[in-house]
Short mmCIF file of C-alpha atoms and ligand atoms in Angstrom, two decimals:
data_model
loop_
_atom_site.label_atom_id
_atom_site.label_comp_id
_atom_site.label_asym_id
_atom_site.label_seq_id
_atom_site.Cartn_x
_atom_site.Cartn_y
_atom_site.Cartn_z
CA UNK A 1 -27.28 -50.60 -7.65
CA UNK A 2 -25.50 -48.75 -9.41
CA UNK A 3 -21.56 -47.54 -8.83
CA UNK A 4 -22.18 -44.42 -8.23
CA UNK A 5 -25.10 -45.24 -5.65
CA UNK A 6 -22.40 -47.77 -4.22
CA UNK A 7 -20.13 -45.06 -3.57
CA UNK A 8 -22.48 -42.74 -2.37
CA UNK A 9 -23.91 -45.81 0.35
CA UNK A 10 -20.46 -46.73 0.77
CA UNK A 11 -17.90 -44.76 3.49
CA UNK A 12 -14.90 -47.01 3.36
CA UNK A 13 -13.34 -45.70 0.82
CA UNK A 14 -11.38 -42.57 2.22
CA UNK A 15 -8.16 -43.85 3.21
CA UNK A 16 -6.91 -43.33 7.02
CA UNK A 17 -4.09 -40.76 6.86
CA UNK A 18 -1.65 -42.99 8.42
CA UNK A 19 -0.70 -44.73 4.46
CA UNK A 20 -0.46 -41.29 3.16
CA UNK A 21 2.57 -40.74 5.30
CA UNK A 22 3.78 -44.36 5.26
CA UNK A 23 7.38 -45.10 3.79
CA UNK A 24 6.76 -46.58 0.13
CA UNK A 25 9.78 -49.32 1.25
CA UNK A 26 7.57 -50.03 4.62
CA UNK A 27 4.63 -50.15 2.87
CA UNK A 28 6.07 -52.72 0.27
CA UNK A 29 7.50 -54.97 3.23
CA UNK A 30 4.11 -55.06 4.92
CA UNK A 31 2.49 -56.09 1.61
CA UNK A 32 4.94 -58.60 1.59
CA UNK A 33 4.08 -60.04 4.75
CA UNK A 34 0.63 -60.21 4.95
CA UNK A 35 0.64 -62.16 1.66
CA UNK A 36 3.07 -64.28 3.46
CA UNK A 37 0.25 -64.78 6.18
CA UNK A 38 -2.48 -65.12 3.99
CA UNK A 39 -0.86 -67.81 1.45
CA UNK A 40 -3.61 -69.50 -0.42
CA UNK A 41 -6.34 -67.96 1.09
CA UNK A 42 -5.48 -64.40 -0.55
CA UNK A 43 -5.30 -64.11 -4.72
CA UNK A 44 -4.61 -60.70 -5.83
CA UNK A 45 -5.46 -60.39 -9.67
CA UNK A 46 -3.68 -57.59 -11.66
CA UNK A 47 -5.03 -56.14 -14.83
CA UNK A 48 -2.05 -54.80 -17.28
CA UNK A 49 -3.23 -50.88 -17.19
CA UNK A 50 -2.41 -51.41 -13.33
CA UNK A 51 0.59 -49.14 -12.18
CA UNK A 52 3.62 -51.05 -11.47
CA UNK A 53 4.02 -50.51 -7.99
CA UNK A 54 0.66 -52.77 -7.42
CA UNK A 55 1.42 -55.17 -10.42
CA UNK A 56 4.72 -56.58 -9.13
CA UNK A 57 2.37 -57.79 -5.93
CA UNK A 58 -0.53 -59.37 -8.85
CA UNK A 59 -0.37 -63.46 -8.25
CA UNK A 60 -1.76 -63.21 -12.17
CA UNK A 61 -1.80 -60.21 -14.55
CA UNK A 62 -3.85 -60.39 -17.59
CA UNK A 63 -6.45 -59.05 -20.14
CA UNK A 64 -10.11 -58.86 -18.95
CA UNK A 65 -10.90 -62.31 -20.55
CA UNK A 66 -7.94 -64.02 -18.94
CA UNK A 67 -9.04 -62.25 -15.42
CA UNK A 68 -12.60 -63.60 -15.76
CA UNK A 69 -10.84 -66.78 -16.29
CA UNK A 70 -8.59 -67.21 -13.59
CA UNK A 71 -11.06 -66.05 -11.08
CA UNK A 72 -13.96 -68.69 -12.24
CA UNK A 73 -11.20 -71.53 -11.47
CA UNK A 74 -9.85 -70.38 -8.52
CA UNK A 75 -11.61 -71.80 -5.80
CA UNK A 76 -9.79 -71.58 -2.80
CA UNK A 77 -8.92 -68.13 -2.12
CA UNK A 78 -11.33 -66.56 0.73
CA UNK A 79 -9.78 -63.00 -0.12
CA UNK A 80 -9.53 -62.05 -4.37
CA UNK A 81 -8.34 -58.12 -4.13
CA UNK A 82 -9.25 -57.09 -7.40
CA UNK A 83 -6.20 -54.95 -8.98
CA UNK A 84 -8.57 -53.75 -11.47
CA UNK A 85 -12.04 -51.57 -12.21
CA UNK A 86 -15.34 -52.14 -10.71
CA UNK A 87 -16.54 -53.77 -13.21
CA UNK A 88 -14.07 -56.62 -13.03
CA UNK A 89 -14.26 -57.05 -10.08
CA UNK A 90 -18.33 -57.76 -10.28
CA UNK A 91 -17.27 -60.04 -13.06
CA UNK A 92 -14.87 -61.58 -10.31
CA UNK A 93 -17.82 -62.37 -7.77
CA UNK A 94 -20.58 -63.55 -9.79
CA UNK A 95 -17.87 -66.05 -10.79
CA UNK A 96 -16.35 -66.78 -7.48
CA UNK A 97 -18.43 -69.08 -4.60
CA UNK A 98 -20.44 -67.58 -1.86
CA UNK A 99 -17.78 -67.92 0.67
CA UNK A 100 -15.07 -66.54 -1.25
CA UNK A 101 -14.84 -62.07 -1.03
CA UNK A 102 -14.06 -60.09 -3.57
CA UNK A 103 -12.23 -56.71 -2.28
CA UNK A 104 -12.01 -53.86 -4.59
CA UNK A 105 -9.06 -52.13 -2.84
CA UNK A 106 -10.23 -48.24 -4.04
CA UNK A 107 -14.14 -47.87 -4.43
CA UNK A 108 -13.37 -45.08 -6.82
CA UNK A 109 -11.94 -47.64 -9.22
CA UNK A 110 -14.81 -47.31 -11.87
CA UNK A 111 -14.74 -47.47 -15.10
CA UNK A 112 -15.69 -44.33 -17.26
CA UNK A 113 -17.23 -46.44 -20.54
CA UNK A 114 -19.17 -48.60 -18.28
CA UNK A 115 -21.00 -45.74 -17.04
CA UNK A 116 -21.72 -45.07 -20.34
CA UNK A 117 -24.81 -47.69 -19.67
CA UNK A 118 -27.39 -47.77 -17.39
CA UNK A 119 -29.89 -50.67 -16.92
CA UNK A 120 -32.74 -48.07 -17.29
CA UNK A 121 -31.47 -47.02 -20.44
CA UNK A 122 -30.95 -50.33 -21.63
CA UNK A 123 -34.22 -51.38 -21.31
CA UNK A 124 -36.05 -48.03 -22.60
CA UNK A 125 -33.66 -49.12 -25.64
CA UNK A 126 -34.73 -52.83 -25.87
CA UNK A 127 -38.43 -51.76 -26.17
CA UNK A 128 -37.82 -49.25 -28.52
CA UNK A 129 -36.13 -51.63 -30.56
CA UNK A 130 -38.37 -54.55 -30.12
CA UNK A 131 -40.77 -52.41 -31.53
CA UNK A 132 -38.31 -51.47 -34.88
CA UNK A 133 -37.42 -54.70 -35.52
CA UNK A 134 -40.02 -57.38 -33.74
CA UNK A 135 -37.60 -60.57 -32.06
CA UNK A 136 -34.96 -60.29 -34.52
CA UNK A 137 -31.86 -58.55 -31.79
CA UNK A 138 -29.86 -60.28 -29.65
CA UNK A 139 -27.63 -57.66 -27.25
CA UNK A 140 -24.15 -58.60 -26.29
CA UNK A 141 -22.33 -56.61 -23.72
CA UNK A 142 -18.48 -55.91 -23.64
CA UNK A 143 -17.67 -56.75 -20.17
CA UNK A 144 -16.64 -53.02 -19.55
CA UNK A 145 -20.44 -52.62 -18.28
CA UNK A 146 -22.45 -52.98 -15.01
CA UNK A 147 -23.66 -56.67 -13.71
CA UNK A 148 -27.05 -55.05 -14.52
CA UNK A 149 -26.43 -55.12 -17.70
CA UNK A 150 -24.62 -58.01 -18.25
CA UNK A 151 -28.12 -59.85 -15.87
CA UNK A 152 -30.15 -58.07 -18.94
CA UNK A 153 -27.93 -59.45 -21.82
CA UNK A 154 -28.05 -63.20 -20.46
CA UNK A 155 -32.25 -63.16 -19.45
CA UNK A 156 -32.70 -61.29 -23.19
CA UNK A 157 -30.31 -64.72 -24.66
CA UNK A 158 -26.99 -62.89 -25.20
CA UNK A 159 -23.27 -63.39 -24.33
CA UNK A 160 -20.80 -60.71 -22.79
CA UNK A 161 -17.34 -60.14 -24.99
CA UNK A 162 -13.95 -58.64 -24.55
CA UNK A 163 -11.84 -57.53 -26.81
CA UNK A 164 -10.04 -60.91 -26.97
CA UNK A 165 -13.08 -62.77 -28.25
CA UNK A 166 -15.40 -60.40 -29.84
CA UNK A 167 -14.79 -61.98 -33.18
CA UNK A 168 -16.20 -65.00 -31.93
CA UNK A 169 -18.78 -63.60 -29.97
CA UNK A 170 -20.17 -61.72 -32.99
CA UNK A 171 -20.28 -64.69 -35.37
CA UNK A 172 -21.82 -66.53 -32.22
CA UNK A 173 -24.81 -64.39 -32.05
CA UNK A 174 -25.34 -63.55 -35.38
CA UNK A 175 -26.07 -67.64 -35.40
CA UNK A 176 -28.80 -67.14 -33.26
CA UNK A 177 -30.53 -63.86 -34.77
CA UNK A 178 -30.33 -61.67 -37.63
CA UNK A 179 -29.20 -58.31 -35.29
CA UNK A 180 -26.82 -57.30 -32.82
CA UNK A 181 -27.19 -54.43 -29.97
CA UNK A 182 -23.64 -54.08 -29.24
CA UNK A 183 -23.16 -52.08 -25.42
CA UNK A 184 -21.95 -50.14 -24.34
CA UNK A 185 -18.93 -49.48 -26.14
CA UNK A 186 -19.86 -48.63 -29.82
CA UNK A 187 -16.00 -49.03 -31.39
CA UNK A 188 -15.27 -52.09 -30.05
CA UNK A 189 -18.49 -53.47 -31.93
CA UNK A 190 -17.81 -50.73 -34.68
CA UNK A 191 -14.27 -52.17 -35.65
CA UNK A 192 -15.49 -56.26 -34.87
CA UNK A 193 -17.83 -56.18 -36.97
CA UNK A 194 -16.29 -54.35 -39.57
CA UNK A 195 -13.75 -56.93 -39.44
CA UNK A 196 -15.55 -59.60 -39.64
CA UNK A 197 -16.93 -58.22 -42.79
CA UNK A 198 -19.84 -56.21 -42.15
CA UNK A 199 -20.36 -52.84 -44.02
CA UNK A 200 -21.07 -49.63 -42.37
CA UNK A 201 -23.97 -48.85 -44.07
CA UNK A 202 -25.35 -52.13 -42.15
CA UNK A 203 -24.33 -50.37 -38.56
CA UNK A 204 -26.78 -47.97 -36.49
CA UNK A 205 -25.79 -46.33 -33.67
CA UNK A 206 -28.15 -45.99 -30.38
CA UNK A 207 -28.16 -42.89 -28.48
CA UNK A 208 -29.23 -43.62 -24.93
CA UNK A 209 -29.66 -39.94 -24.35
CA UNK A 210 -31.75 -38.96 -27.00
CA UNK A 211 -33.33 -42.14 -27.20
CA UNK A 212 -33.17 -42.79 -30.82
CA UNK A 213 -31.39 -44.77 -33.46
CA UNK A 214 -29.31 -42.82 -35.58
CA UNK A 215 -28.41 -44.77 -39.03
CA UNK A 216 -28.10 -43.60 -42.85
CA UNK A 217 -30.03 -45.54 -45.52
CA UNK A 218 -32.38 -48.38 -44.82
CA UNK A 219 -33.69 -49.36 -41.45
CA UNK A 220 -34.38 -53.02 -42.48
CA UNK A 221 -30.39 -53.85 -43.72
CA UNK A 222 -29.33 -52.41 -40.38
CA UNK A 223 -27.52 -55.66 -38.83
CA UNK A 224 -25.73 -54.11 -35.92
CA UNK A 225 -26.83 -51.69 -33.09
CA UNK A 226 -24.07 -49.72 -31.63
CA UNK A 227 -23.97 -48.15 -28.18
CA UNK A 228 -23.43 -45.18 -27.89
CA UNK A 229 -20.36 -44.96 -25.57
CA UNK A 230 -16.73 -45.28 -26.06
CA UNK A 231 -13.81 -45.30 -23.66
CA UNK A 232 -12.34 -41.79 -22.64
CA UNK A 233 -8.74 -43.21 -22.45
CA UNK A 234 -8.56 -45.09 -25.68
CA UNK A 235 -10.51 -41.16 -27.52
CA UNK A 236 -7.09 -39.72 -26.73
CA UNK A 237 -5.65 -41.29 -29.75
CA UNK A 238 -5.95 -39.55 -33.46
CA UNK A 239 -5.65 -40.19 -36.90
CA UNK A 240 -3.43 -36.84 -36.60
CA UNK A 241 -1.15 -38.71 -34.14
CA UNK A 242 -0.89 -41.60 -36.63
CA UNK A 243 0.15 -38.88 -39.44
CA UNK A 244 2.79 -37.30 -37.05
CA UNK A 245 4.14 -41.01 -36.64
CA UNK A 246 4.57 -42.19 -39.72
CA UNK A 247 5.92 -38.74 -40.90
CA UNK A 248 8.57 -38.79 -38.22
CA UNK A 249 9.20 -42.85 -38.13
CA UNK A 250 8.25 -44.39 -41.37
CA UNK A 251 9.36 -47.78 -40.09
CA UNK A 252 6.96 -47.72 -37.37
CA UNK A 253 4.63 -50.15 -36.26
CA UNK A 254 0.95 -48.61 -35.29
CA UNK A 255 -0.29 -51.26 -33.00
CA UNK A 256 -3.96 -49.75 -31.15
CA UNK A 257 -6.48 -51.52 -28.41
CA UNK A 258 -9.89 -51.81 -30.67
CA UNK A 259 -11.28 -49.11 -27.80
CA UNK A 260 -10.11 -46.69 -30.34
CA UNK A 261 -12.00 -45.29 -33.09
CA UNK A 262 -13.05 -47.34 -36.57
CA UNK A 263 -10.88 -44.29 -38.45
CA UNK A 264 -7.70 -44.78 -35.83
CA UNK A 265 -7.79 -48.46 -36.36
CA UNK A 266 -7.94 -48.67 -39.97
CA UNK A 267 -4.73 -46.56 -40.30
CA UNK A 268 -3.29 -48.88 -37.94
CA UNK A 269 -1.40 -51.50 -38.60
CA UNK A 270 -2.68 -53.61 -36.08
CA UNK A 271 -5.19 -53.58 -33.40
CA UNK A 272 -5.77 -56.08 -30.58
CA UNK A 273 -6.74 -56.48 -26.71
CA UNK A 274 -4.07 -55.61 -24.09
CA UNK A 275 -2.53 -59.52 -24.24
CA UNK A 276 -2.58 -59.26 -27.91
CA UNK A 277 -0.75 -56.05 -27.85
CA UNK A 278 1.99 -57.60 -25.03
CA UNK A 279 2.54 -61.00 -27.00
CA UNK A 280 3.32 -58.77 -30.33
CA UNK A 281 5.40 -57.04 -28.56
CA UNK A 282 7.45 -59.89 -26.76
CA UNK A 283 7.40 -61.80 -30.45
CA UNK A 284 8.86 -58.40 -32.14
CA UNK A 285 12.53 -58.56 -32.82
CA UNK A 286 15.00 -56.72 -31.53
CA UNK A 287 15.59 -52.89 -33.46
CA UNK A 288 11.63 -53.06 -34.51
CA UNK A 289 10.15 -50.03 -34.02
CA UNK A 290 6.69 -49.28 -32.32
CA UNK A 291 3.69 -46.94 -31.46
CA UNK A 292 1.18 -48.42 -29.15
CA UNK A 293 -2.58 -47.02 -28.82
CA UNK A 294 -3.21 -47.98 -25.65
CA UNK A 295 -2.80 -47.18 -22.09
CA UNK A 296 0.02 -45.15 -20.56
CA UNK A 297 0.90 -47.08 -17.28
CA UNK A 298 0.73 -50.71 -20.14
CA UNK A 299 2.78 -48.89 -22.49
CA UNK A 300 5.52 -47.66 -19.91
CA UNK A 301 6.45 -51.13 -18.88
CA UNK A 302 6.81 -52.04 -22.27
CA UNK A 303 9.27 -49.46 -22.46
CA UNK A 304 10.92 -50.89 -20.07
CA UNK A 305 10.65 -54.50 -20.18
CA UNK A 306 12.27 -54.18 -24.53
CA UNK A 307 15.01 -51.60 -24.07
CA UNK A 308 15.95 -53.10 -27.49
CA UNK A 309 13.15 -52.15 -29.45
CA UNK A 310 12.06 -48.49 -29.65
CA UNK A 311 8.65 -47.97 -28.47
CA UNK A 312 6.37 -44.74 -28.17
CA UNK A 313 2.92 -44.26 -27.39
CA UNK A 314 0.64 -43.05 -30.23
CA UNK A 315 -0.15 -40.03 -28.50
CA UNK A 316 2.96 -38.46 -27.01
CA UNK A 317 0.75 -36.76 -24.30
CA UNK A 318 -1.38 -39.25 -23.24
CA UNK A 319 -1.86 -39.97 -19.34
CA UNK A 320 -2.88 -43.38 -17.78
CA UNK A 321 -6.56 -43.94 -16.99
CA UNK A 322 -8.00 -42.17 -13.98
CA UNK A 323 -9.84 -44.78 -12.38
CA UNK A 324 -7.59 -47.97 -13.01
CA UNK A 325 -4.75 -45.05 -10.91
CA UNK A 326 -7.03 -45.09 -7.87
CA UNK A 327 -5.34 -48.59 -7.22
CA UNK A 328 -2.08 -47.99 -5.63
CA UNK A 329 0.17 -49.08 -2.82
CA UNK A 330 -1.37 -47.33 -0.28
CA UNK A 331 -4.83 -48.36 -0.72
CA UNK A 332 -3.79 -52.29 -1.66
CA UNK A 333 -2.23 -52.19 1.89
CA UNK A 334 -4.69 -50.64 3.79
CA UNK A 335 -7.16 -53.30 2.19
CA UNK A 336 -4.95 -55.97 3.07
CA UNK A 337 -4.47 -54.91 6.81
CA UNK A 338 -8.10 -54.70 7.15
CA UNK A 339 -8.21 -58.27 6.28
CA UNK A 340 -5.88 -58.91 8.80
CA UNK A 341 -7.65 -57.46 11.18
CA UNK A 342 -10.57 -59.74 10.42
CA UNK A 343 -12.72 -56.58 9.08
CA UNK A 344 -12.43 -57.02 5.04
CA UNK A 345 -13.50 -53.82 3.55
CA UNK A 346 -14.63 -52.70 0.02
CA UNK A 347 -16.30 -56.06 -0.30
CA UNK A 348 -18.25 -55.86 -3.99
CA UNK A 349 -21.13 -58.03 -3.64
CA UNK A 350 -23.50 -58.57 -6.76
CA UNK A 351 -27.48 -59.61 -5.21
CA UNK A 352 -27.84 -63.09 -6.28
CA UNK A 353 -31.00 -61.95 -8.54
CA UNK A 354 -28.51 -59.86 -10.97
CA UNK A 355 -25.96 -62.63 -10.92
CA UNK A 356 -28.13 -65.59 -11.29
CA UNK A 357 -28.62 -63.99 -15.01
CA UNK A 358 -25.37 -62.29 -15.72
CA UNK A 359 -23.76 -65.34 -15.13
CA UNK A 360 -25.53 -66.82 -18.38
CA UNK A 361 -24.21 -64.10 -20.10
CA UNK A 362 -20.90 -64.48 -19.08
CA UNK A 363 -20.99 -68.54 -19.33
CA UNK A 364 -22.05 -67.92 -22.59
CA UNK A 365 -18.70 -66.32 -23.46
CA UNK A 366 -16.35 -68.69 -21.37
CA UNK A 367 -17.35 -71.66 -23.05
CA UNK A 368 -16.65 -70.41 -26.27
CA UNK A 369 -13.32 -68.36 -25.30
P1 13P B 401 -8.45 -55.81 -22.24
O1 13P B 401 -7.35 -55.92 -21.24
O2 13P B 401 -9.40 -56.96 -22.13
O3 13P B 401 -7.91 -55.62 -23.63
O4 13P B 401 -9.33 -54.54 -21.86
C1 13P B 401 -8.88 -53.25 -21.87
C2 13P B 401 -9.65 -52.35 -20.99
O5 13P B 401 -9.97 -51.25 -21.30
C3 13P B 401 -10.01 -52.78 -19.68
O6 13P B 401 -10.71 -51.80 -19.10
FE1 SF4 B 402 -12.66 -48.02 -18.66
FE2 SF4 B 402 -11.17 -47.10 -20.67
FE3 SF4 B 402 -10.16 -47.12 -18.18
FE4 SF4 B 402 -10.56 -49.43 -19.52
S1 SF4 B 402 -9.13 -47.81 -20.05
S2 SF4 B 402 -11.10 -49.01 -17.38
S3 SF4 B 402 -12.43 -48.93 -20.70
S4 SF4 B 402 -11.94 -45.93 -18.89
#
């Protein structure tokens, strides 16, 4: 199903009025509590793009990859509310045990680059491309995408990546066949591979709308099959705000998510997942100066946490994503009082048939990470 249809099916996820006009200090205390009541049997993961009034109540923050982690080994909690998107929170229950819930505590919390993919699509694509280039493809799938999708990269032989392990991924595969379709989020495979030395001029791009491959030169040295999708946050950032930058600071540091485009990152000076971006920053020294490419609500409490290094965003209007937004105080109580009340709510359930192959996928990347 996908999240849309989810939504649609799903009525939980207007909030009752009684949070909107909730004191933020109440609300905090009562958070408080009911952790206090819960103990071991709640786990509340945090992803860094959260806002901060939900991270400080996170019993782990961390990158996508480190997320996935945590919640594979953590075996006890009956209760994970997911601080995160959708998607991670999928990831979260195909890796969790059947008895164990996974609580997403705002349905709205999508993600829009994982839209960007559908599992019809995908496998209009696969046959198209079976046909192009016989049983030479193996797909990988950023985690950013539907359980569908990651079910159809780990029966078709592939691995999932994030942006902490793509690298590795991409050599990985490229041991087992000659071609990569990369979903859904083409410059995350874009700048990879790029890095890991692949030319252009050996990279395609798939349009899931048109239905076509779109590629200059010849089809036969084409190596790696983009997706055509990209994340709407990380588009905000320009090589014209990297021009404005270094005019204005030309000791700067341009340090970008790999969500951003191949031109961005090249006139970077650095690009890297949202932990890479957060351990440069705590290794920097004091009086270094910094633009980060990522997003707003991540680079705020960088701000704050280095008041001794100057730090911007890239783009001095960006905003923080949407969807990660819809997570807030209000909503991560009301989820948590529900489970007090014995009526958990929000519960994202992946059908055993999608997760009984998405977990290949995703097994595939955790034993190499
Ligand atoms: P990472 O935290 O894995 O770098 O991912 C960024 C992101 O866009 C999550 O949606
Ligand atoms: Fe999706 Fe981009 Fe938001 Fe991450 S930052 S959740 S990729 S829209």
């Amino acid at each position: 199903m996908s999240f849309i249809d989810m939504l649609n099916e799903n009525q939980n996820h207007i909030i009752p009025d009684k949070y909107k006009k909730m004191d933020r200090i109440v609300m905090e205390k009562r958070v408080r509590e009911i952790k206090k009541i819960l103990g071991e049997d709640l786990f509340i993961p945090g992803h860094h793009y959260q806002k901060d009034e939900v991270i400080q109540f996170a019993d782990v923050t961390g990158d996508s990859l480190q997320l996935a982690q945590v919640s594979a080994h953590n075996k006890n909690a009956k209760y994970i509310v997911f601080c995160g998107v959708h998607f991670m929170a999928e990831t979260a229950d195909i890796l969790t045990g059947p008895d164990q819930q996974v609580l997403l505590p705002d349905l709205r919390a999508g993600c829009s680059m994982a839209d960007m993919a559908n599992i019809h699509q995908t496998e209009r694509a696969w046959e198209e491309l079976q046909l192009l280039f016989d049983d030479t493809i193996i797909p990988l799938t950023y985690v950013n995408s539907t359980a569908a999708i990651k079910a159809f990269v780990g029966k078709n032989g592939g691995a999932t990546v994030t942006s902490s392990n793509a690298q590795t991924m991409i050599k990985w595969a490229f041991k087992q066949k000659e071609r990569i379709l990369f979903l859904p989020d083409q410059h995350l495979g874009r700048n990879t591979a790029y890095d890991i030395g692949i030319p252009l001029s050996e990279m395609a791009i798939w349009d899931p709308i048109e239905n076509q491959l779109i590629y200059d030169g010849n089809l036969k040295n084409l190596r790696v099959i983009l997706w055509k999708g990209h994340c709407s946050v990380h588009a905000k950032f320009t090589t014209k705000n990297i021009v404005e930058v270094r005019e204005k600071h030309p000791d700067m540091n341009i340090i970008v998510h790999p969500e951003c485009s191949r031109d961005v990152v090249a006139l970077s000076d650095d690009n890297g997942s949202t932990k890479y971006i957060i351990d440069t920053l705590d290794a920097a020294k004091d009086g270094t100066e910094w633009a980060i490419g990522t997003e707003m609500n991540l680079v705020n409490r960088l701000i704050k946490q280095h008041p001794k290094k100057h730090i911007i965003s890239l783009n001095p209007y960006m905003c923080p994503c949407l969807t990660m937004n819809r997570i807030d105080v209000e909503h991560l109580l009301w989820n948590l009082e529900c489970i007090i009340d014995n009526a958990p709510i929000n519960r994202i359930q992946v059908d055993s048939a999608t997760a009984k192959n998405a977990i290949l996928a995703l097994n595939r990347m955790l034993q190499k990470a």
